[in-house]
Short mmCIF file of C-alpha atoms and ligand atoms in Angstrom, two decimals:
data_model
loop_
_atom_site.label_atom_id
_atom_site.label_comp_id
_atom_site.label_asym_id
_atom_site.label_seq_id
_atom_site.Cartn_x
_atom_site.Cartn_y
_atom_site.Cartn_z
CA MET P 160 -168.84 -96.42 185.18
CA THR P 161 -171.88 -96.31 187.46
CA THR P 162 -170.76 -96.22 191.07
CA ALA P 163 -172.73 -97.03 194.20
CA MET P 164 -173.23 -94.09 196.52
CA PRO P 165 -175.88 -93.26 199.12
CA VAL P 166 -178.71 -91.24 197.56
CA GLU P 167 -178.36 -88.46 200.13
CA ALA P 168 -174.73 -87.84 199.10
CA PRO P 169 -174.24 -84.42 197.43
CA ASN P 170 -174.32 -84.70 193.67
CA GLY P 171 -171.17 -83.34 192.00
CA PHE P 172 -173.27 -82.22 189.02
CA SER P 173 -174.87 -79.48 191.15
CA ALA P 174 -171.71 -77.38 190.65
CA LEU P 175 -172.52 -77.26 186.92
CA SER P 176 -175.70 -75.17 187.41
CA LEU P 177 -178.10 -77.85 186.19
CA SER P 178 -181.77 -77.56 187.17
CA PRO P 179 -183.21 -79.55 190.11
CA THR P 180 -185.26 -81.79 187.77
CA VAL P 181 -182.15 -82.76 185.84
CA LEU P 182 -180.23 -83.32 189.08
CA ALA P 183 -183.03 -85.60 190.25
CA ALA P 184 -182.76 -87.56 186.98
CA LEU P 185 -178.98 -87.84 187.49
CA ASN P 186 -179.54 -89.19 190.99
CA ARG P 187 -182.01 -91.73 189.60
CA ALA P 188 -179.40 -92.77 187.02
CA ARG P 189 -176.85 -92.93 189.87
CA TYR P 190 -174.52 -90.48 188.18
CA TYR P 191 -172.91 -88.70 191.11
CA GLU P 192 -169.80 -87.10 189.64
CA PRO P 193 -169.37 -85.51 186.22
CA THR P 194 -166.68 -87.06 184.05
CA PRO P 195 -163.99 -84.63 182.73
CA ILE P 196 -165.78 -84.10 179.40
CA GLN P 197 -169.05 -83.47 181.23
CA ALA P 198 -167.43 -80.98 183.64
CA ALA P 199 -165.84 -79.10 180.74
CA PHE P 200 -168.65 -79.32 178.19
CA ILE P 201 -171.86 -78.78 180.15
CA PRO P 202 -171.23 -75.26 181.59
CA GLU P 203 -170.23 -73.97 178.14
CA ALA P 204 -173.21 -75.56 176.42
CA LEU P 205 -175.57 -74.21 179.09
CA GLN P 206 -174.50 -70.71 178.08
CA GLY P 207 -175.99 -71.38 174.68
CA ARG P 208 -172.81 -71.54 172.67
CA ASP P 209 -171.81 -74.05 170.02
CA VAL P 210 -169.25 -76.52 171.34
CA ILE P 211 -166.92 -79.05 169.73
CA GLY P 212 -166.03 -81.85 172.13
CA GLN P 213 -163.05 -84.02 171.32
CA ALA P 214 -163.73 -87.16 173.30
CA GLN P 215 -164.00 -90.86 172.73
CA THR P 216 -166.75 -93.32 173.55
CA GLY P 217 -166.58 -94.40 177.17
CA THR P 218 -165.79 -90.93 178.50
CA GLY P 219 -169.39 -89.93 179.22
CA LYS P 220 -169.70 -87.79 176.09
CA THR P 221 -173.32 -88.78 175.46
CA ALA P 222 -174.54 -87.33 178.76
CA ALA P 223 -172.26 -84.32 178.15
CA PHE P 224 -174.22 -83.31 175.08
CA LEU P 225 -177.64 -84.55 176.28
CA LEU P 226 -177.77 -82.82 179.67
CA PRO P 227 -177.61 -79.20 178.41
CA PHE P 228 -180.58 -79.92 176.17
CA LEU P 229 -182.50 -81.81 178.84
CA ASP P 230 -181.89 -78.87 181.17
CA SER P 231 -183.62 -76.52 178.73
CA TRP P 232 -186.37 -78.98 177.75
CA ARG P 233 -189.90 -77.66 178.18
CA ASP P 234 -193.07 -79.73 177.94
CA ASN P 235 -194.73 -77.79 175.13
CA ASN P 236 -196.75 -80.61 173.55
CA GLU P 237 -195.21 -79.91 170.17
CA PRO P 238 -195.21 -82.75 167.70
CA GLY P 239 -191.79 -82.03 166.20
CA PRO P 240 -188.51 -82.66 168.05
CA GLN P 241 -186.70 -79.85 169.88
CA ALA P 242 -183.38 -81.70 169.53
CA LEU P 243 -181.89 -83.73 166.71
CA ILE P 244 -178.92 -86.04 167.19
CA LEU P 245 -177.09 -87.50 164.22
CA ALA P 246 -174.95 -90.59 164.84
CA PRO P 247 -173.08 -92.90 162.45
CA THR P 248 -174.45 -96.33 163.35
CA ARG P 249 -177.60 -98.03 164.49
CA GLU P 250 -175.86 -99.21 167.67
CA LEU P 251 -174.84 -95.72 168.58
CA VAL P 252 -178.32 -94.36 167.83
CA VAL P 253 -179.84 -96.93 170.18
CA GLN P 254 -177.24 -96.22 172.84
CA VAL P 255 -177.84 -92.47 172.68
CA ALA P 256 -181.63 -92.97 172.76
CA GLU P 257 -181.30 -95.20 175.83
CA GLU P 258 -179.13 -92.65 177.59
CA ALA P 259 -181.66 -89.90 176.74
CA ALA P 260 -184.49 -92.01 178.19
CA LYS P 261 -182.42 -92.70 181.31
CA LEU P 262 -181.67 -89.01 181.92
CA ALA P 263 -185.05 -87.59 180.84
CA PRO P 264 -186.43 -85.15 183.42
CA SER P 265 -190.03 -86.27 182.71
CA LYS P 266 -191.86 -89.11 180.99
CA HIS P 267 -193.20 -86.51 178.56
CA CYS P 268 -189.66 -85.97 177.32
CA ARG P 269 -189.76 -88.71 174.68
CA THR P 270 -187.00 -89.87 172.37
CA VAL P 271 -187.47 -91.56 169.01
CA ALA P 272 -184.67 -93.60 167.42
CA ILE P 273 -184.57 -93.53 163.62
CA TYR P 274 -182.24 -95.83 161.74
CA GLY P 275 -182.04 -98.03 158.70
CA GLY P 276 -182.93 -101.69 159.09
CA GLN P 277 -186.02 -101.04 161.19
CA ARG P 278 -189.47 -100.86 159.57
CA PHE P 279 -190.29 -97.38 158.35
CA GLY P 280 -193.87 -97.73 159.66
CA THR P 281 -192.73 -98.39 163.24
CA GLN P 282 -190.69 -95.19 163.23
CA LEU P 283 -193.50 -93.27 161.57
CA ALA P 284 -195.94 -94.34 164.31
CA ALA P 285 -193.45 -93.25 166.98
CA LEU P 286 -192.91 -89.89 165.28
CA LYS P 287 -196.67 -89.32 164.99
CA MET P 288 -197.02 -89.64 168.77
CA GLY P 289 -194.71 -86.63 169.10
CA CYS P 290 -191.21 -86.52 170.55
CA SER P 291 -188.76 -84.13 172.14
CA LEU P 292 -185.61 -85.74 170.78
CA ALA P 293 -184.98 -87.51 167.50
CA VAL P 294 -181.81 -89.59 167.31
CA GLY P 295 -180.90 -91.14 164.01
CA THR P 296 -178.49 -92.12 161.29
CA PRO P 297 -178.27 -89.46 158.55
CA GLY P 298 -179.62 -91.68 155.73
CA ARG P 299 -182.86 -92.69 157.42
CA LEU P 300 -183.39 -89.23 158.91
CA LEU P 301 -183.16 -87.77 155.43
CA ASP P 302 -185.72 -90.34 154.21
CA HIS P 303 -188.21 -89.12 156.80
CA LEU P 304 -187.49 -85.50 155.97
CA SER P 305 -188.01 -86.09 152.24
CA ARG P 306 -191.31 -87.88 152.86
CA GLY P 307 -192.51 -85.14 155.16
CA THR P 308 -192.81 -87.47 158.14
CA LEU P 309 -190.26 -85.53 160.22
CA HIS P 310 -190.53 -81.78 160.79
CA LEU P 311 -187.65 -79.71 162.02
CA ASP P 312 -189.30 -76.32 162.54
CA ARG P 313 -189.27 -76.69 166.36
CA LEU P 314 -185.65 -77.66 166.44
CA ARG P 315 -183.22 -75.62 168.57
CA TYR P 316 -180.46 -78.11 169.47
CA VAL P 317 -178.50 -80.22 166.97
CA VAL P 318 -175.74 -82.73 167.75
CA LEU P 319 -173.32 -84.36 165.33
CA ASP P 320 -172.07 -87.33 167.33
CA GLU P 321 -168.88 -89.10 166.20
CA ALA P 322 -168.61 -86.63 163.34
CA ASP P 323 -165.30 -88.07 162.12
CA ARG P 324 -166.86 -91.51 161.76
CA MET P 325 -169.93 -90.16 160.00
CA LEU P 326 -167.71 -88.46 157.44
CA ASP P 327 -165.56 -91.61 157.05
CA ILE P 328 -168.67 -93.62 156.23
CA GLY P 329 -169.58 -91.11 153.54
CA PHE P 330 -172.48 -89.35 155.25
CA ARG P 331 -171.29 -85.84 154.40
CA PRO P 332 -173.89 -85.09 151.67
CA ASP P 333 -176.75 -86.38 153.86
CA ILE P 334 -175.51 -84.45 156.90
CA GLU P 335 -175.26 -81.24 154.89
CA LYS P 336 -178.76 -81.69 153.45
CA ILE P 337 -180.15 -82.20 156.95
CA LEU P 338 -178.27 -79.24 158.43
CA ARG P 339 -179.48 -76.96 155.64
CA ARG P 340 -183.06 -77.83 156.63
CA CYS P 341 -182.52 -77.05 160.30
CA PRO P 342 -183.61 -73.63 161.61
CA GLN P 343 -180.82 -71.03 161.52
CA ARG P 344 -181.42 -70.10 165.17
CA ARG P 345 -180.16 -73.17 166.93
CA GLN P 346 -177.31 -74.48 169.04
CA THR P 347 -175.03 -76.96 167.26
CA MET P 348 -172.75 -79.44 169.02
CA LEU P 349 -170.11 -81.61 167.42
CA LEU P 350 -168.45 -84.60 169.07
CA SER P 351 -165.47 -86.23 167.46
CA ALA P 352 -162.45 -88.21 168.61
CA THR P 353 -160.25 -86.36 166.11
CA LEU P 354 -160.57 -83.13 164.19
CA PRO P 355 -159.22 -83.77 160.69
CA PRO P 356 -159.73 -81.00 158.08
CA PRO P 357 -163.06 -82.38 156.73
CA VAL P 358 -164.59 -82.26 160.23
CA LEU P 359 -163.22 -78.75 160.77
CA ARG P 360 -164.72 -77.64 157.46
CA LEU P 361 -168.10 -79.01 158.51
CA ALA P 362 -167.81 -77.15 161.83
CA GLN P 363 -166.79 -73.91 160.12
CA ARG P 364 -169.74 -74.06 157.77
CA TYR P 365 -172.50 -75.04 160.17
CA MET P 366 -171.46 -73.87 163.63
CA ARG P 367 -171.27 -70.38 165.13
CA GLU P 368 -167.86 -69.60 166.67
CA PRO P 369 -167.61 -73.01 168.27
CA LEU P 370 -165.55 -73.55 171.37
CA ASN P 371 -163.27 -76.56 171.16
CA ILE P 372 -162.93 -78.76 174.24
CA ASN P 373 -160.32 -81.42 173.75
CA LEU P 374 -160.21 -84.44 176.03
CA SER P 375 -158.68 -86.88 173.58
CA PRO P 376 -155.42 -88.44 174.68
CA GLU P 377 -152.67 -86.03 173.69
CA ARG P 378 -149.92 -86.96 171.35
CA LEU P 379 -146.75 -87.20 173.37
CA THR P 380 -145.33 -83.91 172.20
CA VAL P 381 -146.70 -81.58 169.67
CA ASP P 382 -144.27 -80.99 166.84
CA THR P 383 -145.16 -77.33 166.45
CA ILE P 384 -144.22 -76.48 170.05
CA ARG P 385 -140.70 -75.23 170.68
CA GLN P 386 -139.63 -76.36 174.14
CA TYR P 387 -136.98 -74.82 176.37
CA PHE P 388 -135.88 -74.95 179.97
CA ILE P 389 -134.13 -72.29 182.03
CA THR P 390 -132.24 -73.12 185.21
CA VAL P 391 -133.07 -70.67 187.97
CA ASP P 392 -133.07 -70.34 191.74
CA PRO P 393 -136.58 -70.44 193.22
CA GLU P 394 -136.31 -66.91 194.58
CA LYS P 395 -135.36 -65.55 191.15
CA LYS P 396 -138.27 -67.08 189.30
CA LEU P 397 -140.45 -63.96 189.31
CA ASP P 398 -137.61 -61.80 187.99
CA LEU P 399 -136.97 -64.39 185.31
CA LEU P 400 -140.63 -64.48 184.37
CA LEU P 401 -140.76 -60.70 183.96
CA ARG P 402 -137.59 -60.63 181.88
CA LEU P 403 -138.83 -63.50 179.74
CA MET P 404 -142.19 -61.83 179.17
CA ASP P 405 -140.46 -58.58 178.16
CA ARG P 406 -138.42 -60.51 175.63
CA GLU P 407 -141.12 -62.83 174.32
CA LYS P 408 -144.14 -60.51 174.38
CA PRO P 409 -146.66 -63.35 174.42
CA LYS P 410 -150.03 -62.91 172.81
CA GLN P 411 -151.49 -64.94 175.65
CA CYS P 412 -149.82 -67.28 178.07
CA ILE P 413 -150.57 -69.73 180.83
CA ILE P 414 -148.18 -69.78 183.76
CA PHE P 415 -148.50 -73.11 185.54
CA CYS P 416 -147.92 -73.51 189.27
CA GLU P 417 -147.97 -76.78 191.20
CA ARG P 418 -150.14 -75.61 194.13
CA LYS P 419 -153.21 -73.41 194.42
CA ARG P 420 -151.55 -71.27 197.09
CA TRP P 421 -148.46 -70.75 194.95
CA ALA P 422 -150.65 -69.72 192.02
CA ASP P 423 -152.41 -67.18 194.27
CA GLU P 424 -149.07 -65.83 195.53
CA LEU P 425 -147.65 -65.48 192.06
CA TYR P 426 -150.88 -63.86 190.85
CA ARG P 427 -150.68 -61.26 193.63
CA ASP P 428 -147.06 -60.45 192.74
CA LEU P 429 -147.59 -60.43 189.00
CA ARG P 430 -150.64 -58.19 189.27
CA HIS P 431 -148.36 -55.40 190.53
CA GLU P 432 -146.07 -55.81 187.55
CA ARG P 433 -148.41 -56.48 184.64
CA HIS P 434 -151.96 -55.71 183.49
CA ARG P 435 -154.49 -58.28 182.31
CA VAL P 436 -153.50 -60.98 184.79
CA ALA P 437 -155.85 -63.57 186.33
CA ALA P 438 -155.53 -66.66 188.49
CA MET P 439 -157.35 -69.92 187.96
CA HIS P 440 -157.46 -72.90 190.28
CA GLY P 441 -159.79 -75.42 191.83
CA ASP P 442 -160.63 -73.32 194.92
CA LEU P 443 -162.52 -70.81 192.79
CA GLN P 444 -166.27 -71.25 192.33
CA GLN P 445 -167.29 -72.85 189.04
CA SER P 446 -169.11 -69.63 188.00
CA GLU P 447 -165.95 -67.60 188.68
CA ARG P 448 -163.87 -70.09 186.68
CA ASN P 449 -166.29 -69.87 183.77
CA LYS P 450 -166.06 -66.06 183.84
CA ILE P 451 -162.25 -66.11 183.86
CA MET P 452 -162.14 -68.64 181.03
CA LYS P 453 -164.50 -66.51 178.98
CA ARG P 454 -162.31 -63.42 179.50
CA PHE P 455 -159.23 -65.46 178.62
CA ARG P 456 -160.88 -66.84 175.50
CA ASP P 457 -161.97 -63.33 174.51
CA GLY P 458 -158.34 -62.21 174.79
CA GLU P 459 -159.02 -59.81 177.70
CA ILE P 460 -156.60 -61.75 179.92
CA VAL P 461 -153.03 -62.12 178.70
CA TYR P 462 -151.40 -63.82 181.69
CA LEU P 463 -153.31 -66.70 183.26
CA VAL P 464 -151.63 -68.05 186.39
CA ALA P 465 -153.08 -71.52 186.83
CA THR P 466 -152.82 -74.93 188.37
CA ASP P 467 -153.42 -78.12 186.44
CA VAL P 468 -157.19 -77.44 186.39
CA VAL P 469 -156.61 -75.88 182.96
CA ALA P 470 -154.00 -78.39 181.82
CA ARG P 471 -156.51 -80.52 179.96
CA GLY P 472 -159.17 -79.75 177.49
CA ILE P 473 -158.75 -76.00 177.18
CA ASP P 474 -158.42 -74.84 173.64
CA VAL P 475 -157.77 -71.13 173.29
CA THR P 476 -156.18 -70.36 169.96
CA GLY P 477 -154.42 -67.19 171.20
CA ILE P 478 -152.13 -69.05 173.62
CA SER P 479 -148.64 -68.43 172.29
CA HIS P 480 -146.67 -69.36 175.42
CA ILE P 481 -146.76 -71.89 178.21
CA ILE P 482 -144.58 -71.28 181.23
CA ASN P 483 -143.98 -74.14 183.61
CA TYR P 484 -143.18 -71.78 186.48
CA ASP P 485 -143.12 -74.86 188.69
CA LEU P 486 -142.01 -78.01 186.96
CA PRO P 487 -144.84 -80.58 187.19
CA GLU P 488 -144.17 -83.55 189.42
CA ASP P 489 -145.76 -85.88 186.89
CA PRO P 490 -144.23 -85.96 183.36
CA GLU P 491 -147.66 -86.58 181.84
CA SER P 492 -148.87 -83.25 183.23
CA TYR P 493 -146.02 -81.58 181.34
CA VAL P 494 -147.40 -82.94 178.07
CA HIS P 495 -150.94 -81.80 178.87
CA ARG P 496 -149.77 -78.37 179.96
CA ILE P 497 -147.65 -77.60 176.90
CA GLY P 498 -150.40 -79.02 174.68
CA ARG P 499 -152.45 -75.87 175.49
CA THR P 500 -150.34 -74.01 172.93
CA GLY P 501 -149.60 -74.90 169.32
CA ARG P 502 -153.25 -75.85 168.77
CA MET P 503 -154.40 -76.71 165.27
CA GLY P 504 -150.96 -76.29 163.75
CA ALA P 505 -150.27 -72.85 165.28
CA ASP P 506 -146.80 -72.00 166.53
CA GLY P 507 -146.26 -72.29 170.28
CA VAL P 508 -143.40 -71.96 172.76
CA ALA P 509 -143.04 -73.63 176.13
CA PHE P 510 -140.53 -72.66 178.82
CA ALA P 511 -139.88 -74.71 181.94
CA PHE P 512 -138.25 -73.10 184.98
CA VAL P 513 -135.99 -75.71 186.52
CA THR P 514 -134.32 -75.20 189.90
CA PRO P 515 -130.86 -76.69 190.43
CA GLU P 516 -132.46 -79.46 192.51
CA GLN P 517 -134.87 -80.48 189.77
CA GLY P 518 -132.45 -81.96 187.27
CA LYS P 519 -133.86 -85.44 187.79
CA GLN P 520 -137.42 -84.22 187.25
CA LEU P 521 -136.41 -82.66 183.95
CA THR P 522 -134.69 -85.88 182.88
CA ALA P 523 -137.86 -87.83 183.71
CA ILE P 524 -139.85 -85.48 181.47
CA GLU P 525 -137.31 -85.78 178.68
CA SER P 526 -137.40 -89.56 178.77
CA PHE P 527 -141.21 -89.50 178.86
CA ILE P 528 -141.45 -87.30 175.76
CA ASN P 529 -138.47 -89.04 174.24
CA MET P 530 -136.58 -85.89 173.35
CA GLN P 531 -134.17 -83.43 174.86
CA VAL P 532 -135.51 -80.05 175.89
CA LYS P 533 -133.12 -77.24 174.88
CA GLU P 534 -131.63 -74.88 177.42
CA ALA P 535 -132.44 -71.19 176.98
CA ARG P 536 -130.72 -68.19 178.55
CA ILE P 537 -131.78 -64.63 179.05
CA GLU P 538 -128.95 -62.31 178.16
CA GLY P 539 -127.61 -60.47 181.21
CA PHE P 540 -129.95 -62.22 183.65
CA GLU P 541 -128.41 -63.54 186.84
CA ALA P 542 -130.36 -66.73 187.53
CA PHE P 543 -128.70 -67.56 190.84
CA THR P 544 -128.48 -65.70 194.12
CA ARG P 545 -127.10 -68.57 196.07
CA LYS P 546 -123.46 -68.74 196.83
CA ILE P 547 -121.45 -71.81 197.47
CA VAL P 548 -119.92 -71.09 200.82
CA GLN P 549 -117.69 -74.12 201.13
CA PRO P 550 -116.60 -75.33 197.74
CA GLU P 551 -114.99 -78.44 199.22
CA ALA P 552 -116.97 -81.65 199.38
CA PRO P 553 -119.54 -82.07 200.80
CA LYS P 554 -120.85 -78.93 199.13
CA THR P 555 -123.32 -76.89 201.15
CA ILE P 556 -125.64 -74.61 199.33
CA VAL P 557 -126.62 -71.61 201.41
CA PRO P 558 -129.49 -69.56 200.14
CA ILE P 559 -129.13 -65.80 200.48
CA PHE P 560 -132.57 -64.30 200.75
CA GLY P 561 -133.33 -60.65 200.22
CA SER P 562 -136.84 -59.28 199.94
CA ARG P 563 -140.01 -60.57 201.61
CA ARG P 564 -141.07 -61.92 198.24
CA GLN P 565 -137.84 -63.84 197.90
CA ARG P 566 -138.29 -65.27 201.39
CA ARG P 567 -141.74 -66.43 200.47
CA TYR P 568 -140.45 -68.27 197.42
CA SER P 569 -137.63 -69.73 199.43
CA ARG P 570 -140.19 -71.75 201.40
CA ARG P 571 -140.58 -73.91 198.37
CA LEU P 572 -137.00 -75.08 198.62
P1 AMP B 458 -170.41 -92.74 176.81
O1 AMP B 458 -168.99 -92.28 176.71
O2 AMP B 458 -171.37 -91.60 176.68
O3 AMP B 458 -170.70 -93.86 175.88
O4 AMP B 458 -170.64 -93.30 178.31
C1 AMP B 458 -170.01 -94.44 178.82
C2 AMP B 458 -170.77 -95.04 179.99
O5 AMP B 458 -170.63 -94.25 181.15
C3 AMP B 458 -172.26 -95.19 179.77
O6 AMP B 458 -172.61 -96.46 180.22
C4 AMP B 458 -172.89 -94.14 180.65
O7 AMP B 458 -174.15 -94.56 181.10
C5 AMP B 458 -171.90 -94.02 181.78
N1 AMP B 458 -171.79 -92.67 182.37
C6 AMP B 458 -171.75 -91.50 181.71
N2 AMP B 458 -171.57 -90.48 182.56
C7 AMP B 458 -171.51 -90.99 183.81
C8 AMP B 458 -171.34 -90.42 185.13
N3 AMP B 458 -171.17 -89.13 185.30
N4 AMP B 458 -171.34 -91.27 186.18
C9 AMP B 458 -171.49 -92.59 186.00
N5 AMP B 458 -171.64 -93.20 184.80
C10 AMP B 458 -171.65 -92.40 183.71
#
């Protein structure tokens, strides 16, 4: 994944509010752009909250959970580790330790790898020299804890890497014993490709209100999501949205637009009609985006008008509705967008607004998800303003535009 780039090139990680020493380490490692899991995970972790990251190996997940700790690392000459990382296998322990060494902001930020199969004495000698991070398999870590050769009183950052695999291998009792010996005041991170109930139970018991960031490949459609489309003229979309919202009364919804400018326009219009509206797209500063996401997660925002920047990885349990105000050009985006609702078995509804010209786009989505999307109607709502002036072939469709707002939407035709 490492790419060549001149050293003086701006480092994409600087948008994530990492310290200059960590940015220098990233430049040395030739990491110039955060991967999606890093971009989503790091800002949240830097705020001190517990985070669950659903991501597989090869996505940059190791740096995602290491960098927030390395950013807060202080050279305090303490013998005991400030961070503890639990991983299922020796290979993974070594890999994580190597990554930590590569990204360390200083040579005083030492990592010790602790795993079965290596002489106990070697690890003991390394631990005695003092370390900032301990990375290990649960069994051997527990050995050191029981013998009093590893002390966790300085610990403030704990990571359960590949938690699903650790539980599969049968490490649950060891993990729980270790976690019970960790200080209560700490940040806990959990990385897992999947979140089956045993992993969720572990998270519930040992994490504080964790945020879930999901970057695993989505299933093609989520069974719990009811999907509908409504045919509508572009200039009637806002009216349709308002009528639909009155009928559906969403707890929280994301209204997806295809372009940043369209999202801004819709936000400005919707703000006059509804309270608790916000817009979210890639032109906003990262800090602004973080603030909006926090307010959305806290339930302060009900209507989030957004581009595809929030289509992946956002897991807000209150999202009851997804509106594809603009049908996505790419069928895969449709799957990611609607996957923001119906999380963890909850009920979700997705509506797609389809203009008369977009029939083919809808068919492409249907064949991609391998199912038909049902048509929905809003009682008494006139979805078309356009009149067919000459019914004879070839048919000419003449738009009749009224208000300034309608004219603006007509530009999308
Ligand atoms: P992981 O998913 O953590 O196993 O990482 C996969 C590989 O990607 C490792 O070799 C990392 O060193 C590398 N890597 C992680 N993040 C970045 C990045 N932002 N830029 C370039 N390479 C990266």
